[in-house]
Amino acid sequence: MLGSTSVIAQKNVSISFDLSPSDTTMEVGVFKFYLSSISLQFEDNSVYIEPNSYHLINKEDSSPQSLTLSNVPDKAISKITFTLGTDSMANVSGAMDGDLDPILGMYWAWNSGYINFKLEGKKGNQAFEFHIGGYNGEQATARTLSYSVSADDTIEIKIDPSKFLNQIDLSSTSSVKIPGNEAVGLTNYYPNMISVE
Amino acid sequence: MYSVKNYQHRIRYSIQMKKGWPEPIYNPRESNAKFELGKKLFYDPKLSRDGSVSCAHCHLSFTAFTHVDHAVSHGIEGKKGTRNSPVLINLAWNNTFHWDGGINHLEMQMINPIEHPAEMDNSLENVITYLNSNQVYRKLFYDSYSDSTVNSKAMLQAFAYFTSQLISRNSKYDQYKNKELKLSLQEKKGMKLFKKNCNSCHTAPLFNSNIYASNGLSIDTNYNDVGRYAISRLGSDSLKFRVPTLRNIEHSYPYMHDGRFKKLRDVLEHYTNDIDINNPYLSEELRKKIILSDDDKKDLIAFLKTLTDKEFLYNKRFRPSR
């Protein structure tokens, strides 16, 4: 190739998830969510943006929950940014496949849009169901979060469903399954349940 | 007709422009294979849980793809839904679907009837498994997508293709607009009344609008359908519904989201005498009483009948292929 750009070596970066609840009185039935728009910042402040970045992470999957970013410039990583949920593009563009396939049980038919985050289970005798979604204007529930990391080619994201649940008074709110204020309010509890190493 | 850009790329879209009409919102590339595939899906009762209910069960071609005589739709095992099945006409120009506008894309509408417990009561997963196990479908999917493995995206796009081609724009009214024929004096009088009282919402040439409005119906106490509010959660949207098209309205009785009116005469009775003015969100233009004499009503109905499009209603292309 002509020109002066030097070829930058590339690598794969693997992101793994630990989704187990720290509170053992909590029984998790379903725990699934979308992670999208992943980007990495390097120590030289340049940025890698994953193309077509939509991942459905499911605690039930038999294989360990992880995903791989490919063709990442081989540089030290200082920050990771991702969206918990799906952007409005994914919600308004018609039929999708891959992780956005509506067959995967993360789509509301009657009120078009993805369920961004689904947590169902029991704490003691109290059953709970949280299906958080909504993409439009004030109903938007996708949350973009950034974490400093010092990583080379593996990143671990710990998402502890009990830390989400512990912020909710289950005696008054145990089921939210439609877009709206309540769903938006619940997304305020996301940051507390996530840590990145 | 092609726009210059499309001509250069030699892409032929399925819906051609027509003078006086806005551009369609959904306009896939022309594909006879997708039309035939979408049509086969539309008429296939095997997509329902017990093999008894196809889309056409509630959307019949001779009646502008609605279910006449049923106020609310009847699906699997005769189960009743809560809403009147709407006509399927000129869907390619709509930006939302369903009476409450809850659906934001034509391709996503079809998940609803497939999964609805009072419609086809199946799962997307079962339907995809069935299609993949059927050699005829596999071939048709191959013809459309160069891939015989069926996924939900391909299926939903095929449904959307067929339904987007249900285009009605050759009614007597359209022929009059094209100067191919004249309207009678009565029809013309009716057209004037329509322009004055109805066109602000049921706007020509589509005779609908992509807005939500309350046209003064009182809430139906059987279903307590709050309309748009269920989607937007805004108090100001209670009892508002999407303004439906009036094309082929002569044939798509009964009327309104809950099918409460059997005749066009009943509809006019509503607009002239029964508007619920206590509803704070009633549209402004309906607050002022509409006064129509008996003759006016006949004239207005005569005009509404000019929106009947026989070519559309009896189009063999929309009927099952043999």
Coordinates of C-alpha atoms in Angstrom, one line a residue:
Chain A
M1 CA 0.0 0.0 0.0
L2 CA 1.1 3.5 -0.7
G3 CA 1.0 6.4 1.7
S4 CA 2.5 7.1 5.1
T5 CA 0.0 5.5 7.4
S6 CA 1.7 2.8 9.3
V7 CA -0.2 -0.4 9.7
I8 CA -1.5 -0.6 13.3
A9 CA -1.6 -4.1 14.7
Q10 CA -5.0 -5.4 15.7
K11 CA -6.3 -7.6 18.4
N12 CA -9.5 -9.2 19.8
V13 CA -10.8 -7.9 23.0
S14 CA -13.0 -10.2 25.1
I15 CA -15.6 -8.9 27.4
S16 CA -17.0 -11.3 29.9
F17 CA -20.0 -10.9 32.3
D18 CA -20.5 -11.9 35.8
L19 CA -24.3 -11.8 36.4
S20 CA -24.7 -13.7 39.6
P21 CA -26.6 -12.1 42.5
S22 CA -24.6 -11.3 45.6
D23 CA -27.8 -11.6 47.7
T24 CA -28.4 -15.3 48.1
T25 CA -32.1 -14.8 49.2
M26 CA -32.8 -13.7 45.6
E27 CA -33.8 -16.2 43.0
V28 CA -33.3 -15.1 39.5
G29 CA -35.7 -16.6 36.9
V30 CA -34.9 -14.5 33.9
F31 CA -32.1 -12.0 33.5
K32 CA -31.5 -10.7 30.0
F33 CA -30.5 -7.3 28.6
Y34 CA -29.2 -5.5 25.6
L35 CA -25.7 -4.0 25.6
S36 CA -25.1 -1.8 22.6
S37 CA -22.9 0.9 21.1
I38 CA -19.7 -0.3 22.7
S39 CA -16.7 1.9 22.4
L40 CA -13.2 1.7 23.8
Q41 CA -10.9 4.6 24.5
F42 CA -7.1 4.0 24.5
E43 CA -4.4 5.6 26.5
D44 CA -3.5 7.9 23.6
N45 CA -7.1 9.1 23.7
S46 CA -8.0 7.6 20.3
V47 CA -11.3 5.6 20.2
Y48 CA -12.5 2.3 18.8
I49 CA -16.2 2.1 18.0
E50 CA -17.7 -1.4 17.5
P51 CA -19.8 -1.4 14.2
N52 CA -23.3 -2.6 14.4
S53 CA -23.0 -3.0 18.1
Y54 CA -26.0 -4.8 19.6
H55 CA -25.6 -7.7 22.0
L56 CA -28.2 -9.6 23.9
I57 CA -26.7 -10.9 27.1
N58 CA -28.7 -13.7 28.8
K59 CA -27.9 -15.2 32.1
E60 CA -29.5 -18.5 31.0
D61 CA -27.2 -19.0 28.1
S62 CA -25.2 -22.2 28.7
S63 CA -22.0 -20.9 27.3
P64 CA -20.2 -18.3 29.5
Q65 CA -21.7 -14.9 28.9
S66 CA -19.1 -13.1 26.9
L67 CA -18.6 -11.2 23.7
T68 CA -15.6 -10.5 21.5
L69 CA -14.7 -7.2 19.9
S70 CA -12.6 -7.8 16.8
N71 CA -10.2 -5.7 14.8
V72 CA -9.4 -3.5 17.8
P73 CA -6.2 -1.5 17.5
D74 CA -3.5 -3.1 19.6
K75 CA -3.2 -0.4 22.2
A76 CA -3.7 -0.1 26.0
I77 CA -7.4 0.5 26.9
S78 CA -8.2 3.2 29.4
K79 CA -12.0 3.5 29.2
I80 CA -15.1 1.5 28.1
T81 CA -18.4 3.1 27.2
F82 CA -21.6 1.2 26.4
T83 CA -25.3 1.6 26.4
L84 CA -27.5 -0.6 28.5
G85 CA -30.4 -0.9 26.2
T86 CA -31.0 -0.2 22.5
D87 CA -30.8 3.1 20.6
S88 CA -33.9 4.5 18.9
M89 CA -32.5 3.5 15.4
A90 CA -32.9 -0.2 16.4
N91 CA -36.4 0.5 17.6
V92 CA -37.8 2.3 14.5
S93 CA -36.2 0.6 11.6
G94 CA -38.5 -2.4 11.0
A95 CA -37.6 -6.1 11.2
M96 CA -34.1 -6.9 12.4
D97 CA -32.1 -10.1 12.8
G98 CA -29.2 -11.4 14.9
D99 CA -29.5 -10.4 18.5
L100 CA -32.3 -8.0 17.6
D101 CA -34.5 -10.8 16.2
P102 CA -37.9 -10.3 17.9
I103 CA -38.1 -14.1 18.3
L104 CA -35.8 -13.7 21.2
G105 CA -38.5 -12.5 23.6
M106 CA -37.2 -9.1 24.0
Y107 CA -39.7 -7.2 21.8
W108 CA -43.1 -5.7 22.6
A109 CA -45.4 -6.3 19.8
W110 CA -48.3 -4.1 20.9
N111 CA -46.2 -1.1 21.5
S112 CA -43.3 -1.4 19.1
G113 CA -40.0 -1.5 20.7
Y114 CA -37.4 -3.6 22.4
I115 CA -37.4 -4.6 26.0
N116 CA -34.0 -3.4 27.0
F117 CA -33.7 -5.1 30.3
K118 CA -35.6 -8.0 31.8
L119 CA -35.3 -9.3 35.3
E120 CA -37.8 -11.7 36.8
G121 CA -37.6 -13.8 39.9
K122 CA -38.4 -14.0 43.6
K123 CA -37.0 -12.5 46.7
G124 CA -38.2 -14.5 49.7
N125 CA -41.9 -14.9 48.9
Q126 CA -42.1 -11.8 46.8
A127 CA -42.2 -12.4 43.1
F128 CA -41.0 -9.6 40.8
E129 CA -41.0 -8.8 37.1
F130 CA -39.2 -5.9 35.6
H131 CA -39.4 -5.4 31.8
I132 CA -37.8 -2.1 31.1
G133 CA -38.1 -0.6 27.6
G134 CA -39.2 2.5 25.7
Y135 CA -37.1 4.5 23.3
N136 CA -39.2 7.6 22.4
G137 CA -38.5 11.0 23.9
E138 CA -39.3 11.0 27.6
Q139 CA -39.9 7.3 27.6
A140 CA -36.4 6.5 26.5
T141 CA -34.7 4.0 28.8
A142 CA -31.4 3.3 27.1
R143 CA -28.6 4.5 29.4
T144 CA -25.0 5.2 28.3
L145 CA -22.4 4.4 30.9
S146 CA -18.6 4.9 31.0
Y147 CA -16.0 3.2 33.1
S148 CA -12.3 3.7 33.5
V149 CA -10.3 0.5 33.0
S150 CA -6.8 -0.5 32.6
A151 CA -6.9 -3.4 30.3
D152 CA -5.2 -5.1 27.4
D153 CA -7.5 -7.7 25.9
T154 CA -9.9 -8.8 28.5
I155 CA -12.5 -6.8 30.4
E156 CA -14.9 -8.1 33.0
I157 CA -18.3 -6.5 33.6
K158 CA -20.0 -7.4 36.8
I159 CA -23.7 -6.8 36.8
D160 CA -25.2 -7.7 40.1
P161 CA -29.0 -8.1 39.9
S162 CA -29.4 -7.9 43.7
K163 CA -27.9 -4.5 43.8
F164 CA -30.5 -3.4 41.3
L165 CA -33.3 -5.0 43.3
N166 CA -32.2 -3.7 46.7
Q167 CA -32.9 -0.2 45.6
I168 CA -36.6 -1.0 44.9
D169 CA -39.3 -1.2 47.5
L170 CA -40.8 -4.5 46.3
S171 CA -43.9 -4.1 48.5
S172 CA -45.0 -1.2 46.4
T173 CA -43.4 -1.9 43.1
S174 CA -42.9 -5.5 42.0
S175 CA -44.0 -5.4 38.4
V176 CA -43.3 -2.9 35.7
K177 CA -43.8 -4.1 32.1
I178 CA -44.7 -1.1 30.0
P179 CA -42.8 2.0 28.9
G180 CA -43.3 5.1 30.9
N181 CA -42.2 7.1 34.0
E182 CA -41.8 4.0 36.2
A183 CA -39.6 2.3 33.7
V184 CA -37.5 5.4 33.2
G185 CA -37.1 5.8 37.0
L186 CA -35.8 2.2 37.3
T187 CA -32.9 2.9 35.0
N188 CA -31.6 5.2 37.7
Y189 CA -30.7 2.1 39.6
Y190 CA -28.4 0.8 36.8
P191 CA -25.1 2.4 37.8
N192 CA -25.2 0.9 41.3
M193 CA -25.3 -2.7 40.0
I194 CA -22.5 -2.4 37.5
S195 CA -18.8 -2.5 38.1
V196 CA -16.0 -3.0 35.5
E197 CA -12.6 -4.5 35.9
Chain B
M1 CA -42.4 7.0 -12.9
Y2 CA -38.9 7.2 -11.5
S3 CA -37.2 10.1 -9.8
V4 CA -33.9 11.0 -11.5
K5 CA -31.8 9.4 -8.9
N6 CA -33.7 6.1 -9.0
Y7 CA -33.6 6.1 -12.7
Q8 CA -29.8 6.3 -12.7
H9 CA -29.5 3.4 -10.4
R10 CA -32.2 1.5 -12.3
I11 CA -34.0 0.6 -9.1
R12 CA -37.6 0.0 -9.6
Y13 CA -39.7 0.6 -6.5
S14 CA -42.9 -1.3 -5.9
I15 CA -45.1 1.8 -5.6
Q16 CA -45.0 4.4 -8.4
M17 CA -45.7 8.0 -7.7
K18 CA -49.0 9.5 -8.6
K19 CA -49.9 13.1 -9.1
G20 CA -51.3 14.8 -6.1
W21 CA -50.2 12.0 -3.8
P22 CA -47.5 12.2 -1.2
E23 CA -44.5 9.8 -1.4
P24 CA -45.1 6.6 0.4
I25 CA -43.3 6.0 3.6
Y26 CA -42.7 2.3 3.0
N27 CA -41.7 1.5 -0.6
P28 CA -39.7 -1.7 -1.1
R29 CA -38.0 -2.5 -4.4
E30 CA -40.4 -4.2 -6.7
S31 CA -40.3 -8.0 -6.3
N32 CA -42.9 -10.3 -7.7
A33 CA -41.5 -13.1 -5.6
K34 CA -42.0 -11.3 -2.4
F35 CA -45.5 -10.4 -3.4
E36 CA -46.4 -14.0 -4.0
L37 CA -44.7 -15.1 -0.8
G38 CA -46.4 -12.5 1.3
K39 CA -49.7 -13.4 -0.3
K40 CA -49.2 -17.1 0.5
L41 CA -48.4 -16.2 4.1
F42 CA -51.4 -14.0 4.3
Y43 CA -53.8 -16.7 3.3
D44 CA -52.2 -19.5 5.3
P45 CA -54.2 -20.7 8.3
K46 CA -51.4 -23.0 9.4
L47 CA -49.6 -19.9 10.8
S48 CA -52.2 -20.0 13.7
R49 CA -51.8 -22.3 16.7
D50 CA -54.5 -24.8 15.6
G51 CA -54.3 -24.2 11.8
S52 CA -57.7 -22.5 11.7
V53 CA -57.1 -18.8 11.3
S54 CA -55.3 -16.9 8.6
C55 CA -54.8 -13.2 8.2
A56 CA -57.6 -13.2 5.6
H57 CA -60.0 -14.5 8.3
C58 CA -60.2 -11.0 9.6
H59 CA -59.1 -9.1 6.6
L60 CA -61.1 -10.1 3.5
S61 CA -60.3 -8.7 0.1
F62 CA -63.9 -8.0 -1.0
T63 CA -64.4 -5.8 2.0
A64 CA -61.3 -3.8 1.7
F65 CA -59.5 -6.3 3.9
T66 CA -61.7 -5.9 7.0
H67 CA -64.1 -8.3 8.7
V68 CA -67.6 -7.0 8.0
D69 CA -70.5 -7.6 10.3
H70 CA -68.2 -8.2 13.3
A71 CA -68.0 -5.2 15.6
V72 CA -64.8 -6.6 17.2
S73 CA -62.7 -9.2 15.5
H74 CA -63.2 -12.9 16.0
G75 CA -60.1 -15.1 15.9
I76 CA -59.0 -18.6 17.0
E77 CA -61.8 -20.7 18.5
G78 CA -64.2 -17.8 17.8
K79 CA -62.5 -15.8 20.6
K80 CA -63.4 -12.1 20.5
G81 CA -60.8 -9.4 20.5
T82 CA -61.5 -5.9 21.7
R83 CA -61.2 -3.9 18.5
N84 CA -62.7 -3.8 15.1
S85 CA -60.4 -5.1 12.4
P86 CA -59.4 -2.1 10.3
V87 CA -59.3 -2.0 6.5
L88 CA -55.9 -2.7 5.0
I89 CA -55.6 0.1 2.4
N90 CA -52.7 2.3 1.4
L91 CA -50.7 1.2 4.5
A92 CA -47.5 2.2 2.7
W93 CA -48.5 5.8 3.5
N94 CA -49.0 5.3 7.3
N95 CA -46.3 6.0 9.8
T96 CA -48.0 4.2 12.6
F97 CA -50.5 1.3 12.8
H98 CA -53.3 0.1 15.0
W99 CA -56.1 2.2 16.3
D100 CA -53.8 3.6 19.0
G101 CA -50.8 3.9 16.7
G102 CA -48.8 1.6 19.0
I103 CA -47.0 0.0 16.0
N104 CA -44.2 2.1 14.5
H105 CA -43.4 0.1 11.4
L106 CA -45.4 -2.0 8.9
E107 CA -42.9 -4.9 9.2
M108 CA -43.5 -5.1 13.0
Q109 CA -47.3 -5.1 12.9
M110 CA -47.5 -8.8 11.9
I111 CA -46.0 -10.1 15.2
N112 CA -49.3 -8.9 16.8
P113 CA -51.8 -11.1 15.1
I114 CA -49.5 -14.1 15.2
E115 CA -49.0 -13.9 18.9
H116 CA -52.4 -12.4 20.0
P117 CA -54.3 -15.0 22.1
A118 CA -57.6 -14.0 20.5
E119 CA -56.2 -13.9 17.0
M120 CA -53.8 -16.6 15.8
D121 CA -52.4 -17.5 19.3
N122 CA -49.1 -18.8 18.0
S123 CA -45.4 -17.9 18.7
L124 CA -43.0 -16.4 16.2
E125 CA -40.7 -19.3 17.0
N126 CA -43.4 -21.9 16.0
V127 CA -44.2 -20.1 12.8
I128 CA -40.5 -19.9 11.8
T129 CA -40.1 -23.6 12.6
Y130 CA -43.2 -24.5 10.4
L131 CA -41.9 -22.4 7.5
N132 CA -38.5 -24.0 7.7
S133 CA -40.0 -27.4 7.6
N134 CA -42.0 -26.7 4.5
Q135 CA -40.3 -27.3 1.2
V136 CA -42.7 -25.0 -0.8
Y137 CA -42.0 -22.1 1.6
R138 CA -38.3 -22.8 1.6
K139 CA -38.3 -22.4 -2.2
L140 CA -40.4 -19.2 -2.1
F141 CA -38.0 -17.7 0.5
Y142 CA -35.1 -18.7 -1.7
D143 CA -36.7 -17.0 -4.7
S144 CA -37.2 -13.8 -2.6
Y145 CA -34.0 -13.6 -0.5
S146 CA -31.6 -16.1 -2.1
D147 CA -31.7 -18.0 1.1
S148 CA -34.0 -20.9 1.9
T149 CA -33.4 -20.6 5.6
V150 CA -36.4 -18.6 7.0
N151 CA -35.9 -16.1 9.8
S152 CA -38.4 -13.7 11.3
K153 CA -36.9 -10.7 9.4
A154 CA -37.5 -12.3 6.0
M155 CA -41.0 -13.4 7.0
L156 CA -42.0 -10.0 8.4
Q157 CA -40.7 -8.2 5.3
A158 CA -42.7 -10.6 3.0
F159 CA -45.9 -9.9 5.0
A160 CA -45.1 -6.1 4.8
Y161 CA -44.4 -6.4 1.1
F162 CA -47.8 -7.9 0.3
T163 CA -49.8 -5.6 2.6
S164 CA -48.0 -2.5 1.3
Q165 CA -49.3 -3.4 -2.2
L166 CA -52.9 -3.2 -1.2
I167 CA -53.3 0.2 -2.8
S168 CA -56.6 1.9 -3.6
R169 CA -56.4 4.9 -5.8
N170 CA -58.8 4.3 -8.6
S171 CA -62.1 5.1 -7.0
K172 CA -64.8 7.1 -8.8
Y173 CA -63.4 10.1 -6.8
D174 CA -59.9 9.5 -8.2
Q175 CA -61.3 9.1 -11.8
Y176 CA -63.1 12.4 -11.3
K177 CA -59.8 14.0 -10.1
N178 CA -58.1 12.6 -13.2
K179 CA -60.9 14.2 -15.3
E180 CA -62.0 10.8 -16.5
L181 CA -65.6 11.2 -15.4
K182 CA -67.9 13.7 -13.8
L183 CA -69.6 13.5 -10.4
S184 CA -73.3 13.9 -10.1
L185 CA -74.7 17.0 -8.6
Q186 CA -75.6 15.2 -5.4
E187 CA -72.0 13.8 -5.1
K188 CA -70.6 17.3 -5.7
K189 CA -72.8 18.8 -3.0
G190 CA -71.6 16.0 -0.7
M191 CA -68.0 16.8 -1.6
K192 CA -68.5 20.4 -0.5
L193 CA -70.0 19.3 2.8
F194 CA -67.1 16.8 3.3
K195 CA -64.5 19.5 2.7
K196 CA -66.2 21.8 5.2
N197 CA -66.7 19.3 8.0
C198 CA -64.6 16.2 7.6
N199 CA -61.5 16.8 5.4
S200 CA -59.5 18.5 8.2
C201 CA -59.1 15.0 9.7
H202 CA -59.9 12.6 6.9
T203 CA -57.7 14.5 4.5
A204 CA -57.7 13.8 0.7
P205 CA -56.2 12.0 -1.1
L206 CA -55.6 9.4 1.6
F207 CA -58.7 10.4 3.6
N208 CA -57.0 9.7 6.8
S209 CA -54.3 11.5 8.8
N210 CA -51.4 10.3 10.9
I211 CA -52.7 12.0 14.0
Y212 CA -54.7 11.0 17.0
A213 CA -58.0 12.7 17.7
S214 CA -61.1 12.3 19.7
N215 CA -64.1 12.5 17.4
G216 CA -66.5 12.7 20.3
L217 CA -67.3 9.0 20.9
S218 CA -68.2 8.2 24.5
I219 CA -66.0 5.5 26.0
D220 CA -67.3 2.0 25.3
T221 CA -68.0 0.5 28.7
N222 CA -67.5 -3.1 27.4
Y223 CA -63.8 -2.6 26.6
N224 CA -62.9 0.7 28.3
D225 CA -60.5 1.3 25.5
V226 CA -58.5 4.5 26.3
G227 CA -56.9 4.6 22.8
R228 CA -53.6 6.5 22.4
Y229 CA -53.2 6.9 26.1
A230 CA -52.2 3.3 26.5
I231 CA -49.2 4.0 24.3
S232 CA -48.2 7.6 25.2
R233 CA -49.3 7.6 28.8
L234 CA -50.2 11.3 28.3
G235 CA -53.5 12.3 29.9
S236 CA -54.2 14.5 26.9
D237 CA -54.3 11.4 24.7
S238 CA -57.1 9.6 26.5
L239 CA -59.8 8.4 24.2
K240 CA -57.9 9.5 21.1
F241 CA -57.6 7.2 18.1
R242 CA -55.8 7.3 14.8
V243 CA -57.9 9.0 12.1
P244 CA -58.8 6.1 9.8
T245 CA -59.1 6.3 6.0
L246 CA -62.5 6.6 4.5
R247 CA -61.6 4.9 1.3
N248 CA -64.0 2.1 0.5
I249 CA -65.9 3.1 3.6
E250 CA -69.2 1.9 2.0
H251 CA -67.9 -1.7 2.3
S252 CA -66.1 -1.7 5.6
Y253 CA -68.9 -1.5 8.1
P254 CA -69.3 -1.7 11.0
Y255 CA -67.5 1.6 11.9
M256 CA -65.2 3.0 14.6
H257 CA -62.5 1.2 16.7
D258 CA -65.2 -0.8 18.5
G259 CA -67.5 -1.2 15.5
R260 CA -70.3 0.5 17.3
F261 CA -72.0 1.9 14.2
K262 CA -73.5 -0.4 11.5
K263 CA -74.4 2.2 8.9
L264 CA -73.0 5.4 7.5
R265 CA -76.2 7.0 8.5
D266 CA -75.4 6.2 12.1
V267 CA -72.0 7.7 11.7
L268 CA -73.5 11.0 10.5
E269 CA -76.0 10.9 13.3
H270 CA -73.1 10.7 15.7
Y271 CA -71.2 13.7 14.1
T272 CA -74.3 15.8 14.1
N273 CA -76.1 14.9 17.3
D274 CA -74.1 12.7 19.7
I275 CA -70.7 14.3 20.1
D276 CA -69.7 14.0 23.7
I277 CA -68.7 17.6 24.4
N278 CA -67.9 16.8 28.0
N279 CA -64.7 15.2 26.8
P280 CA -62.0 17.8 27.5
Y281 CA -59.8 16.5 24.7
L282 CA -62.5 16.5 22.0
S283 CA -61.1 18.0 18.8
E284 CA -61.7 21.8 18.5
E285 CA -63.3 21.5 15.1
L286 CA -66.0 19.2 16.5
R287 CA -66.9 21.5 19.4
K288 CA -69.1 23.6 17.1
K289 CA -72.2 21.6 16.2
I290 CA -72.3 20.2 12.7
I291 CA -75.7 20.8 11.2
L292 CA -76.8 18.7 8.3
S293 CA -80.3 18.4 6.9
D294 CA -81.6 15.0 5.8
D295 CA -80.7 16.0 2.2
D296 CA -77.3 17.0 3.3
K297 CA -76.7 13.6 4.9
K298 CA -77.8 11.8 1.7
D299 CA -75.5 14.0 -0.3
L300 CA -72.6 13.4 2.0
I301 CA -73.1 9.6 1.9
A302 CA -73.3 9.8 -1.9
F303 CA -69.9 11.4 -1.8
L304 CA -68.5 8.9 0.6
K305 CA -69.6 6.2 -1.9
T306 CA -67.4 7.8 -4.6
L307 CA -64.5 6.5 -2.5
T308 CA -65.3 3.0 -3.4
D309 CA -62.7 1.5 -5.7
K310 CA -64.0 -1.6 -7.5
E311 CA -60.7 -2.3 -9.1
F312 CA -59.2 -2.6 -5.7
L313 CA -62.1 -4.6 -4.1
Y314 CA -62.2 -7.2 -7.0
N315 CA -58.5 -7.3 -7.8
K316 CA -57.7 -10.9 -8.6
R317 CA -54.0 -10.3 -7.8
F318 CA -54.9 -9.9 -4.2
R319 CA -56.8 -13.3 -4.1
P320 CA -55.1 -16.5 -3.2
S321 CA -53.1 -18.0 -6.2
R322 CA -53.9 -21.5 -7.2

